Short mmCIF file of N, CA and C and ligand atoms in Angstrom, two decimals:
data_model
loop_
_atom_site.label_atom_id
_atom_site.label_comp_id
_atom_site.label_asym_id
_atom_site.label_seq_id
_atom_site.Cartn_x
_atom_site.Cartn_y
_atom_site.Cartn_z
N UNK A 293 -77.14 52.64 5.08
CA UNK A 293 -78.20 51.63 5.01
C UNK A 293 -78.40 51.19 3.55
N UNK A 294 -78.56 49.89 3.30
CA UNK A 294 -78.70 49.38 1.94
C UNK A 294 -80.18 49.16 1.65
N UNK A 295 -80.69 49.78 0.58
CA UNK A 295 -82.10 49.58 0.26
C UNK A 295 -82.31 48.20 -0.35
N UNK A 296 -83.55 47.74 -0.38
CA UNK A 296 -83.88 46.39 -0.83
C UNK A 296 -83.47 46.16 -2.27
N UNK A 297 -83.71 47.19 -3.13
CA UNK A 297 -83.51 46.99 -4.56
C UNK A 297 -82.10 47.32 -5.02
N UNK A 298 -81.37 48.03 -4.17
CA UNK A 298 -80.04 48.48 -4.60
C UNK A 298 -78.97 47.61 -3.96
N UNK A 299 -78.28 46.83 -4.80
CA UNK A 299 -77.20 45.99 -4.28
C UNK A 299 -75.97 46.83 -4.02
N UNK A 300 -75.29 46.64 -2.89
CA UNK A 300 -74.07 47.42 -2.66
C UNK A 300 -73.03 47.12 -3.74
N UNK A 301 -72.28 48.13 -4.14
CA UNK A 301 -71.31 47.96 -5.21
C UNK A 301 -69.90 47.87 -4.64
N UNK A 302 -69.18 46.78 -5.00
CA UNK A 302 -67.82 46.60 -4.49
C UNK A 302 -66.79 46.70 -5.61
N UNK A 303 -67.23 46.97 -6.83
CA UNK A 303 -66.30 47.03 -7.93
C UNK A 303 -65.89 45.67 -8.44
N UNK A 304 -66.55 44.61 -7.99
CA UNK A 304 -66.27 43.26 -8.49
C UNK A 304 -67.51 42.43 -8.26
N UNK A 305 -67.61 41.31 -8.98
CA UNK A 305 -68.77 40.44 -8.82
C UNK A 305 -68.59 39.58 -7.58
N UNK A 306 -69.64 39.49 -6.75
CA UNK A 306 -69.58 38.64 -5.58
C UNK A 306 -69.56 37.18 -6.01
N UNK A 307 -68.71 36.39 -5.34
CA UNK A 307 -68.60 34.98 -5.69
C UNK A 307 -69.61 34.13 -4.94
N UNK A 308 -70.35 34.77 -4.02
CA UNK A 308 -71.28 34.01 -3.19
C UNK A 308 -72.65 33.90 -3.83
N UNK A 309 -73.43 32.88 -3.42
CA UNK A 309 -74.80 32.72 -3.89
C UNK A 309 -75.72 33.14 -2.75
N UNK A 310 -77.03 32.98 -2.99
CA UNK A 310 -77.99 33.36 -1.96
C UNK A 310 -77.92 32.46 -0.75
N UNK A 311 -77.30 31.30 -0.90
CA UNK A 311 -77.22 30.37 0.24
C UNK A 311 -76.06 30.70 1.18
N UNK A 312 -75.38 31.81 0.90
CA UNK A 312 -74.24 32.17 1.75
C UNK A 312 -74.69 32.38 3.20
N UNK A 313 -73.72 32.31 4.10
CA UNK A 313 -74.04 32.44 5.52
C UNK A 313 -74.56 33.82 5.85
N UNK A 314 -75.27 33.91 6.96
CA UNK A 314 -75.80 35.21 7.40
C UNK A 314 -74.64 36.17 7.65
N UNK A 315 -73.57 35.64 8.25
CA UNK A 315 -72.42 36.50 8.56
C UNK A 315 -71.88 37.15 7.28
N UNK A 316 -71.72 36.33 6.24
CA UNK A 316 -71.18 36.87 4.98
C UNK A 316 -72.14 37.90 4.40
N UNK A 317 -73.44 37.64 4.53
CA UNK A 317 -74.43 38.58 4.00
C UNK A 317 -74.35 39.91 4.73
N UNK A 318 -74.14 39.84 6.04
CA UNK A 318 -74.04 41.06 6.82
C UNK A 318 -72.79 41.83 6.41
N UNK A 319 -71.68 41.09 6.28
CA UNK A 319 -70.42 41.74 5.91
C UNK A 319 -70.53 42.35 4.51
N UNK A 320 -71.30 41.68 3.63
CA UNK A 320 -71.40 42.14 2.25
C UNK A 320 -72.05 43.52 2.17
N UNK A 321 -72.82 43.87 3.17
CA UNK A 321 -73.46 45.19 3.16
C UNK A 321 -72.44 46.30 3.41
N UNK A 322 -71.29 45.92 3.95
CA UNK A 322 -70.30 46.93 4.27
C UNK A 322 -69.64 47.43 3.00
N UNK A 323 -69.55 48.76 2.88
CA UNK A 323 -68.89 49.33 1.70
C UNK A 323 -67.47 49.74 2.05
N UNK A 324 -67.02 49.35 3.23
CA UNK A 324 -65.70 49.76 3.70
C UNK A 324 -64.59 49.13 2.86
N UNK A 325 -63.45 49.81 2.83
CA UNK A 325 -62.30 49.33 2.08
C UNK A 325 -61.09 49.17 3.03
N UNK A 326 -60.02 48.62 2.46
CA UNK A 326 -58.78 48.44 3.23
C UNK A 326 -58.34 49.78 3.83
N UNK A 327 -58.50 50.86 3.07
CA UNK A 327 -58.05 52.17 3.56
C UNK A 327 -58.82 52.60 4.81
N UNK A 328 -60.12 52.26 4.88
CA UNK A 328 -60.92 52.60 6.07
C UNK A 328 -60.35 51.89 7.30
N UNK A 329 -59.92 50.65 7.12
CA UNK A 329 -59.33 49.91 8.25
C UNK A 329 -58.00 50.54 8.64
N UNK A 330 -57.17 50.88 7.64
CA UNK A 330 -55.86 51.47 7.94
C UNK A 330 -56.00 52.85 8.58
N UNK A 331 -57.04 53.60 8.22
CA UNK A 331 -57.26 54.92 8.82
C UNK A 331 -57.49 54.77 10.32
N UNK A 332 -58.09 53.64 10.71
CA UNK A 332 -58.33 53.36 12.13
C UNK A 332 -57.08 52.84 12.84
N UNK A 333 -56.43 51.87 12.21
CA UNK A 333 -55.34 51.18 12.92
C UNK A 333 -53.96 51.78 12.68
N UNK A 334 -53.81 52.57 11.64
CA UNK A 334 -52.52 53.16 11.32
C UNK A 334 -51.83 52.48 10.15
N UNK A 335 -50.82 53.18 9.59
CA UNK A 335 -50.16 52.69 8.37
C UNK A 335 -48.79 52.06 8.63
N UNK A 336 -48.41 51.97 9.90
CA UNK A 336 -47.09 51.41 10.21
C UNK A 336 -47.02 49.92 9.87
N UNK A 337 -45.89 49.54 9.28
CA UNK A 337 -45.68 48.12 8.99
C UNK A 337 -44.34 47.71 9.60
N UNK A 338 -44.37 46.70 10.44
CA UNK A 338 -43.13 46.21 11.06
C UNK A 338 -42.45 45.28 10.06
N UNK A 339 -41.16 45.58 9.80
CA UNK A 339 -40.44 44.80 8.79
C UNK A 339 -39.08 44.35 9.31
N UNK A 340 -38.59 43.25 8.74
CA UNK A 340 -37.23 42.77 9.04
C UNK A 340 -36.49 42.61 7.71
N UNK A 341 -35.19 42.34 7.81
CA UNK A 341 -34.37 42.10 6.61
C UNK A 341 -34.31 40.60 6.32
N UNK A 342 -34.11 40.21 5.06
CA UNK A 342 -34.02 38.78 4.72
C UNK A 342 -32.92 38.06 5.51
N UNK A 343 -31.85 38.79 5.86
CA UNK A 343 -30.71 38.17 6.56
C UNK A 343 -30.90 38.11 8.07
N UNK A 344 -31.94 38.74 8.60
CA UNK A 344 -32.17 38.69 10.05
C UNK A 344 -32.46 37.26 10.50
N UNK A 345 -31.95 36.91 11.69
CA UNK A 345 -32.18 35.54 12.19
C UNK A 345 -33.61 35.38 12.70
N UNK A 346 -34.06 34.15 12.75
CA UNK A 346 -35.41 33.88 13.28
C UNK A 346 -35.47 34.29 14.76
N UNK A 347 -34.34 34.17 15.46
CA UNK A 347 -34.31 34.63 16.86
C UNK A 347 -34.66 36.11 16.93
N UNK A 348 -34.02 36.91 16.05
CA UNK A 348 -34.30 38.35 16.00
C UNK A 348 -35.77 38.60 15.64
N UNK A 349 -36.29 37.82 14.68
CA UNK A 349 -37.69 38.00 14.25
C UNK A 349 -38.65 37.76 15.42
N UNK A 350 -38.38 36.72 16.22
CA UNK A 350 -39.27 36.44 17.37
C UNK A 350 -39.22 37.60 18.37
N UNK A 351 -38.04 38.19 18.53
CA UNK A 351 -37.93 39.34 19.45
C UNK A 351 -38.73 40.54 18.93
N UNK A 352 -38.65 40.75 17.61
CA UNK A 352 -39.41 41.86 17.00
C UNK A 352 -40.91 41.63 17.17
N UNK A 353 -41.34 40.37 16.91
CA UNK A 353 -42.78 40.06 17.04
C UNK A 353 -43.24 40.25 18.49
N UNK A 354 -42.40 39.83 19.44
CA UNK A 354 -42.75 39.96 20.86
C UNK A 354 -42.85 41.44 21.24
N UNK A 355 -41.85 42.21 20.82
CA UNK A 355 -41.80 43.64 21.17
C UNK A 355 -43.05 44.39 20.68
N UNK A 356 -43.50 44.04 19.46
CA UNK A 356 -44.64 44.76 18.88
C UNK A 356 -45.98 44.06 19.13
N UNK A 357 -45.93 42.87 19.73
CA UNK A 357 -47.18 42.14 19.99
C UNK A 357 -47.90 41.75 18.71
N UNK A 358 -47.12 41.29 17.71
CA UNK A 358 -47.73 40.94 16.41
C UNK A 358 -47.34 39.52 16.00
N UNK A 359 -48.07 38.98 15.02
CA UNK A 359 -47.83 37.61 14.58
C UNK A 359 -47.28 37.51 13.17
N UNK A 360 -46.95 38.66 12.58
CA UNK A 360 -46.37 38.61 11.23
C UNK A 360 -45.47 39.81 11.00
N UNK A 361 -44.48 39.64 10.17
CA UNK A 361 -43.63 40.77 9.75
C UNK A 361 -43.46 40.71 8.24
N UNK A 362 -43.27 41.89 7.68
CA UNK A 362 -42.92 41.94 6.26
C UNK A 362 -41.40 41.79 6.16
N UNK A 363 -40.94 41.13 5.13
CA UNK A 363 -39.49 41.03 4.92
C UNK A 363 -39.15 41.96 3.76
N UNK A 364 -38.28 42.96 4.04
CA UNK A 364 -37.94 43.95 3.01
C UNK A 364 -36.45 43.88 2.69
N UNK A 365 -36.11 44.02 1.41
CA UNK A 365 -34.69 44.02 1.03
C UNK A 365 -34.08 45.39 1.32
N UNK A 366 -32.77 45.55 0.98
CA UNK A 366 -32.07 46.79 1.34
C UNK A 366 -32.64 48.00 0.63
N UNK A 367 -33.39 47.78 -0.47
CA UNK A 367 -34.00 48.90 -1.19
C UNK A 367 -35.41 49.22 -0.68
N UNK A 368 -35.83 48.49 0.36
CA UNK A 368 -37.17 48.73 0.91
C UNK A 368 -38.26 48.00 0.16
N UNK A 369 -37.86 47.15 -0.81
CA UNK A 369 -38.88 46.40 -1.56
C UNK A 369 -39.30 45.15 -0.79
N UNK A 370 -40.56 44.78 -0.94
CA UNK A 370 -41.07 43.60 -0.24
C UNK A 370 -40.46 42.32 -0.83
N UNK A 371 -39.80 41.56 0.04
CA UNK A 371 -39.20 40.29 -0.40
C UNK A 371 -40.07 39.11 0.00
N UNK A 372 -40.92 39.30 1.02
CA UNK A 372 -41.78 38.21 1.47
C UNK A 372 -42.51 38.58 2.74
N UNK A 373 -43.27 37.60 3.25
CA UNK A 373 -43.97 37.76 4.53
C UNK A 373 -43.61 36.57 5.40
N UNK A 374 -43.45 36.83 6.70
CA UNK A 374 -43.07 35.77 7.63
C UNK A 374 -44.01 35.84 8.83
N UNK A 375 -44.69 34.74 9.14
CA UNK A 375 -45.63 34.77 10.27
C UNK A 375 -45.24 33.71 11.30
N UNK A 376 -45.92 33.80 12.46
CA UNK A 376 -45.62 32.85 13.54
C UNK A 376 -45.82 31.41 13.06
N UNK A 377 -46.74 31.23 12.11
CA UNK A 377 -46.99 29.88 11.58
C UNK A 377 -45.75 29.32 10.88
N UNK A 378 -45.03 30.17 10.15
CA UNK A 378 -43.79 29.73 9.48
C UNK A 378 -42.75 29.32 10.51
N UNK A 379 -42.74 30.07 11.63
CA UNK A 379 -41.74 29.79 12.68
C UNK A 379 -42.08 28.47 13.40
N UNK A 380 -43.36 28.26 13.65
CA UNK A 380 -43.79 26.99 14.28
C UNK A 380 -43.40 25.82 13.36
N UNK A 381 -43.67 25.99 12.06
CA UNK A 381 -43.33 24.94 11.08
C UNK A 381 -41.83 24.69 11.08
N UNK A 382 -41.06 25.78 11.16
CA UNK A 382 -39.60 25.66 11.19
C UNK A 382 -39.14 24.85 12.38
N UNK A 383 -39.72 25.15 13.55
CA UNK A 383 -39.32 24.41 14.76
C UNK A 383 -39.73 22.94 14.69
N UNK A 384 -40.88 22.67 14.09
CA UNK A 384 -41.32 21.27 13.96
C UNK A 384 -40.37 20.50 13.04
N UNK A 385 -39.92 21.19 11.97
CA UNK A 385 -39.03 20.52 11.00
C UNK A 385 -37.60 20.40 11.53
N UNK A 386 -37.11 21.48 12.15
CA UNK A 386 -35.70 21.49 12.59
C UNK A 386 -35.59 22.15 13.96
N UNK A 387 -35.91 21.39 15.01
CA UNK A 387 -35.95 21.97 16.36
C UNK A 387 -34.64 22.62 16.80
N UNK A 388 -33.50 22.10 16.34
CA UNK A 388 -32.22 22.59 16.86
C UNK A 388 -31.68 23.82 16.13
N UNK A 389 -32.08 24.00 14.84
CA UNK A 389 -31.43 25.06 14.04
C UNK A 389 -32.29 26.28 13.77
N UNK A 390 -33.58 26.20 14.09
CA UNK A 390 -34.50 27.22 13.58
C UNK A 390 -34.15 28.64 14.02
N UNK A 391 -33.73 28.82 15.28
CA UNK A 391 -33.40 30.18 15.74
C UNK A 391 -32.28 30.80 14.91
N UNK A 392 -31.38 29.96 14.39
CA UNK A 392 -30.24 30.49 13.62
C UNK A 392 -30.53 30.62 12.14
N UNK A 393 -31.69 30.11 11.70
CA UNK A 393 -32.03 30.30 10.29
C UNK A 393 -32.38 31.77 10.07
N UNK A 394 -32.51 32.15 8.78
CA UNK A 394 -32.81 33.56 8.48
C UNK A 394 -34.27 33.72 8.07
N UNK A 395 -34.72 34.97 8.08
CA UNK A 395 -36.08 35.28 7.63
C UNK A 395 -36.28 34.76 6.20
N UNK A 396 -35.24 34.92 5.35
CA UNK A 396 -35.35 34.47 3.96
C UNK A 396 -35.58 32.96 3.87
N UNK A 397 -35.03 32.20 4.85
CA UNK A 397 -35.19 30.73 4.83
C UNK A 397 -36.66 30.32 5.01
N UNK A 398 -37.40 31.05 5.84
CA UNK A 398 -38.75 30.60 6.22
C UNK A 398 -39.90 31.43 5.63
N UNK A 399 -39.58 32.57 5.01
CA UNK A 399 -40.67 33.46 4.56
C UNK A 399 -41.39 32.90 3.33
N UNK A 400 -42.59 33.42 3.11
CA UNK A 400 -43.35 33.14 1.88
C UNK A 400 -43.07 34.28 0.91
N UNK A 401 -42.60 33.93 -0.31
CA UNK A 401 -42.23 34.98 -1.26
C UNK A 401 -43.38 35.37 -2.19
N UNK A 402 -44.32 34.43 -2.37
CA UNK A 402 -45.44 34.68 -3.27
C UNK A 402 -46.56 35.36 -2.47
N UNK A 403 -46.43 36.66 -2.23
CA UNK A 403 -47.31 37.35 -1.29
C UNK A 403 -48.58 37.86 -1.98
N UNK A 404 -49.73 37.53 -1.40
CA UNK A 404 -51.00 38.08 -1.89
C UNK A 404 -51.20 39.44 -1.22
N UNK A 405 -51.46 40.46 -2.00
CA UNK A 405 -51.58 41.82 -1.46
C UNK A 405 -52.96 42.42 -1.78
N UNK A 406 -53.20 43.58 -1.20
CA UNK A 406 -54.41 44.34 -1.51
C UNK A 406 -53.99 45.76 -1.82
N UNK A 407 -54.95 46.57 -2.29
CA UNK A 407 -54.71 48.01 -2.47
C UNK A 407 -55.62 48.73 -1.47
N UNK A 408 -55.41 50.04 -1.26
CA UNK A 408 -56.29 50.77 -0.34
C UNK A 408 -57.76 50.68 -0.74
N UNK A 409 -58.02 50.47 -2.05
CA UNK A 409 -59.41 50.44 -2.53
C UNK A 409 -60.06 49.07 -2.39
N UNK A 410 -59.29 48.04 -2.01
CA UNK A 410 -59.86 46.69 -1.93
C UNK A 410 -60.98 46.65 -0.88
N UNK A 411 -62.18 46.17 -1.27
CA UNK A 411 -63.28 46.08 -0.29
C UNK A 411 -62.96 45.09 0.83
N UNK A 412 -63.52 45.37 2.01
CA UNK A 412 -63.27 44.51 3.17
C UNK A 412 -63.68 43.06 2.89
N UNK A 413 -64.80 42.88 2.20
CA UNK A 413 -65.26 41.51 1.90
C UNK A 413 -64.22 40.77 1.05
N UNK A 414 -63.61 41.49 0.11
CA UNK A 414 -62.60 40.89 -0.76
C UNK A 414 -61.35 40.51 0.05
N UNK A 415 -61.02 41.31 1.07
CA UNK A 415 -59.89 40.95 1.94
C UNK A 415 -60.16 39.60 2.59
N UNK A 416 -61.41 39.43 3.06
CA UNK A 416 -61.77 38.17 3.72
C UNK A 416 -61.74 37.01 2.74
N UNK A 417 -62.20 37.24 1.50
CA UNK A 417 -62.15 36.18 0.47
C UNK A 417 -60.70 35.74 0.25
N UNK A 418 -59.81 36.74 0.11
CA UNK A 418 -58.40 36.41 -0.17
C UNK A 418 -57.80 35.64 0.99
N UNK A 419 -58.13 36.06 2.22
CA UNK A 419 -57.58 35.37 3.39
C UNK A 419 -58.11 33.94 3.47
N UNK A 420 -59.41 33.76 3.24
CA UNK A 420 -59.96 32.42 3.41
C UNK A 420 -59.53 31.51 2.26
N UNK A 421 -59.43 32.04 1.04
CA UNK A 421 -58.97 31.22 -0.08
C UNK A 421 -57.51 30.82 0.08
N UNK A 422 -56.68 31.78 0.52
CA UNK A 422 -55.24 31.50 0.67
C UNK A 422 -54.88 30.85 1.98
N UNK A 423 -55.85 30.76 2.90
CA UNK A 423 -55.63 30.19 4.24
C UNK A 423 -54.52 30.91 4.99
N UNK A 424 -54.57 32.25 4.95
CA UNK A 424 -53.65 33.04 5.77
C UNK A 424 -54.44 34.16 6.44
N UNK A 425 -53.81 34.84 7.39
CA UNK A 425 -54.54 35.82 8.22
C UNK A 425 -53.97 37.23 8.12
N UNK A 426 -53.08 37.45 7.15
CA UNK A 426 -52.46 38.77 7.00
C UNK A 426 -52.39 39.18 5.53
N UNK A 427 -52.64 40.47 5.27
CA UNK A 427 -52.51 40.98 3.89
C UNK A 427 -51.84 42.36 3.91
N UNK A 428 -50.68 42.46 3.24
CA UNK A 428 -50.07 43.79 3.10
C UNK A 428 -50.88 44.62 2.10
N UNK A 429 -50.99 45.91 2.38
CA UNK A 429 -51.70 46.81 1.47
C UNK A 429 -50.67 47.64 0.72
N UNK A 430 -50.73 47.57 -0.61
CA UNK A 430 -49.74 48.26 -1.45
C UNK A 430 -50.43 49.37 -2.23
N UNK A 431 -49.85 50.57 -2.13
CA UNK A 431 -50.40 51.73 -2.83
C UNK A 431 -49.36 52.20 -3.84
N UNK A 432 -49.47 51.71 -5.07
CA UNK A 432 -48.44 52.00 -6.08
C UNK A 432 -47.13 51.35 -5.67
N UNK A 433 -46.11 52.18 -5.48
CA UNK A 433 -44.78 51.67 -5.08
C UNK A 433 -44.64 51.57 -3.57
N UNK A 434 -45.65 52.08 -2.88
CA UNK A 434 -45.55 52.33 -1.45
C UNK A 434 -46.27 51.25 -0.65
N UNK A 435 -45.66 50.77 0.45
CA UNK A 435 -46.33 49.81 1.32
C UNK A 435 -47.17 50.61 2.32
N UNK A 436 -48.50 50.50 2.17
CA UNK A 436 -49.41 51.40 2.90
C UNK A 436 -49.85 50.86 4.25
N UNK A 437 -49.64 49.57 4.50
CA UNK A 437 -50.04 49.02 5.80
C UNK A 437 -50.18 47.51 5.75
N UNK A 438 -50.52 46.95 6.91
CA UNK A 438 -50.72 45.49 7.02
C UNK A 438 -52.06 45.28 7.71
N UNK A 439 -52.90 44.42 7.15
CA UNK A 439 -54.21 44.14 7.75
C UNK A 439 -54.28 42.67 8.15
N UNK A 440 -54.62 42.45 9.42
CA UNK A 440 -54.79 41.07 9.90
C UNK A 440 -56.28 40.76 9.98
N UNK A 441 -56.60 39.48 10.10
CA UNK A 441 -58.01 39.10 10.21
C UNK A 441 -58.63 39.71 11.47
N UNK A 442 -57.80 39.89 12.50
CA UNK A 442 -58.26 40.53 13.74
C UNK A 442 -58.67 41.97 13.49
N UNK A 443 -57.90 42.67 12.64
CA UNK A 443 -58.25 44.06 12.30
C UNK A 443 -59.59 44.12 11.59
N UNK A 444 -59.83 43.16 10.67
CA UNK A 444 -61.09 43.14 9.91
C UNK A 444 -62.26 42.91 10.85
N UNK A 445 -62.11 41.93 11.75
CA UNK A 445 -63.20 41.60 12.68
C UNK A 445 -63.49 42.80 13.60
N UNK A 446 -62.43 43.42 14.12
CA UNK A 446 -62.60 44.58 15.01
C UNK A 446 -63.33 45.71 14.29
N UNK A 447 -62.89 46.00 13.06
CA UNK A 447 -63.50 47.07 12.28
C UNK A 447 -64.97 46.81 12.02
N UNK A 448 -65.26 45.55 11.62
CA UNK A 448 -66.65 45.20 11.29
C UNK A 448 -67.55 45.27 12.53
N UNK A 449 -67.01 44.88 13.69
CA UNK A 449 -67.79 44.96 14.93
C UNK A 449 -68.13 46.41 15.24
N UNK A 450 -67.15 47.29 15.05
CA UNK A 450 -67.39 48.73 15.29
C UNK A 450 -68.48 49.26 14.36
N UNK A 451 -68.42 48.81 13.10
CA UNK A 451 -69.43 49.23 12.13
C UNK A 451 -70.82 48.76 12.56
N UNK A 452 -70.90 47.49 12.99
CA UNK A 452 -72.19 46.93 13.41
C UNK A 452 -72.73 47.66 14.64
N UNK A 453 -71.83 47.97 15.58
CA UNK A 453 -72.26 48.71 16.78
C UNK A 453 -72.82 50.07 16.40
N UNK A 454 -72.15 50.72 15.45
CA UNK A 454 -72.58 52.04 14.99
C UNK A 454 -73.94 51.96 14.31
N UNK A 455 -74.10 50.91 13.45
CA UNK A 455 -75.39 50.72 12.75
C UNK A 455 -76.50 50.47 13.77
N UNK A 456 -76.21 49.64 14.80
CA UNK A 456 -77.21 49.32 15.83
C UNK A 456 -77.61 50.58 16.58
N UNK A 457 -76.61 51.44 16.86
CA UNK A 457 -76.88 52.69 17.58
C UNK A 457 -77.79 53.59 16.76
N UNK A 458 -77.48 53.66 15.44
CA UNK A 458 -78.30 54.51 14.57
C UNK A 458 -79.74 54.01 14.50
N UNK A 459 -79.91 52.69 14.42
CA UNK A 459 -81.25 52.10 14.39
C UNK A 459 -82.01 52.43 15.67
N UNK A 460 -81.28 52.28 16.81
CA UNK A 460 -81.89 52.55 18.11
C UNK A 460 -82.36 54.00 18.18
N UNK A 461 -81.51 54.91 17.67
CA UNK A 461 -81.86 56.34 17.68
C UNK A 461 -83.09 56.61 16.82
N UNK A 462 -83.21 55.86 15.70
CA UNK A 462 -84.37 56.02 14.81
C UNK A 462 -85.65 55.59 15.53
N UNK A 463 -85.54 54.48 16.31
CA UNK A 463 -86.72 53.94 16.99
C UNK A 463 -87.12 54.82 18.15
N UNK A 464 -86.11 55.18 18.97
CA UNK A 464 -86.39 55.97 20.18
C UNK A 464 -86.75 57.42 19.79
N UNK A 465 -86.16 57.88 18.69
CA UNK A 465 -86.44 59.24 18.21
C UNK A 465 -85.51 60.27 18.80
P1 AMP B 162 -50.90 33.37 8.73
O1 AMP B 162 -52.20 32.63 8.83
O2 AMP B 162 -51.06 34.77 8.23
O3 AMP B 162 -50.06 33.25 9.98
O4 AMP B 162 -50.05 32.67 7.55
C1 AMP B 162 -50.13 31.31 7.21
C2 AMP B 162 -49.13 31.04 6.07
O5 AMP B 162 -49.45 31.86 4.94
C3 AMP B 162 -47.67 31.34 6.39
O6 AMP B 162 -46.86 30.42 5.67
C4 AMP B 162 -47.46 32.74 5.85
O7 AMP B 162 -46.11 33.01 5.44
C5 AMP B 162 -48.37 32.76 4.64
N1 AMP B 162 -48.96 34.08 4.40
C6 AMP B 162 -49.42 34.96 5.33
N2 AMP B 162 -49.91 36.05 4.75
C7 AMP B 162 -49.79 35.86 3.41
C8 AMP B 162 -50.12 36.63 2.24
N3 AMP B 162 -50.71 37.82 2.33
N4 AMP B 162 -49.80 36.11 1.03
C9 AMP B 162 -49.23 34.89 0.91
N5 AMP B 162 -48.90 34.12 1.96
C10 AMP B 162 -49.17 34.59 3.20
#
């Protein structure tokens, strides 16, 4: 619970003003970090190789029920991120060839990442500023997980449910 006089600390200055939306204000009270989300959802990251075909990538996405994959080189280093949006764009641009193109052809190489310590609110800022819905979490040299906007919403809902339950218990006694 956040007291009136004590502002929650996220390790960075909030970019929002008092006129921010109620939703953002509610989320701002959360002290959760990327690691809290990964502890819930797991640290597995589905990855493909830069040379894999888009056809293979769609099969991987279907098999895992996901909308993004990390692209890793032969040394396991992150080469880029590829999402369903890149594939849709590919088909719109080149309907006949896209399945035969490679992950390297369509991926985004300038990847915005987070660390396990990144606050949940900051994850949302990065997603909304960059207009994307996925953020890989990097822990030093190690790829610690992938967080989607769906993961953030699910986590925050669970937090709110828990807070509501605690309030109810306080009232009922
Ligand atoms: P998304 O909304 O995540 O499907 O992605 C929309 C676009 O942003 C696609 O071109 C992705 O390759 C790209 N993208 C997704 N996640 C990131 C990220 N963390 N950093 C940079 N670009 C990204």
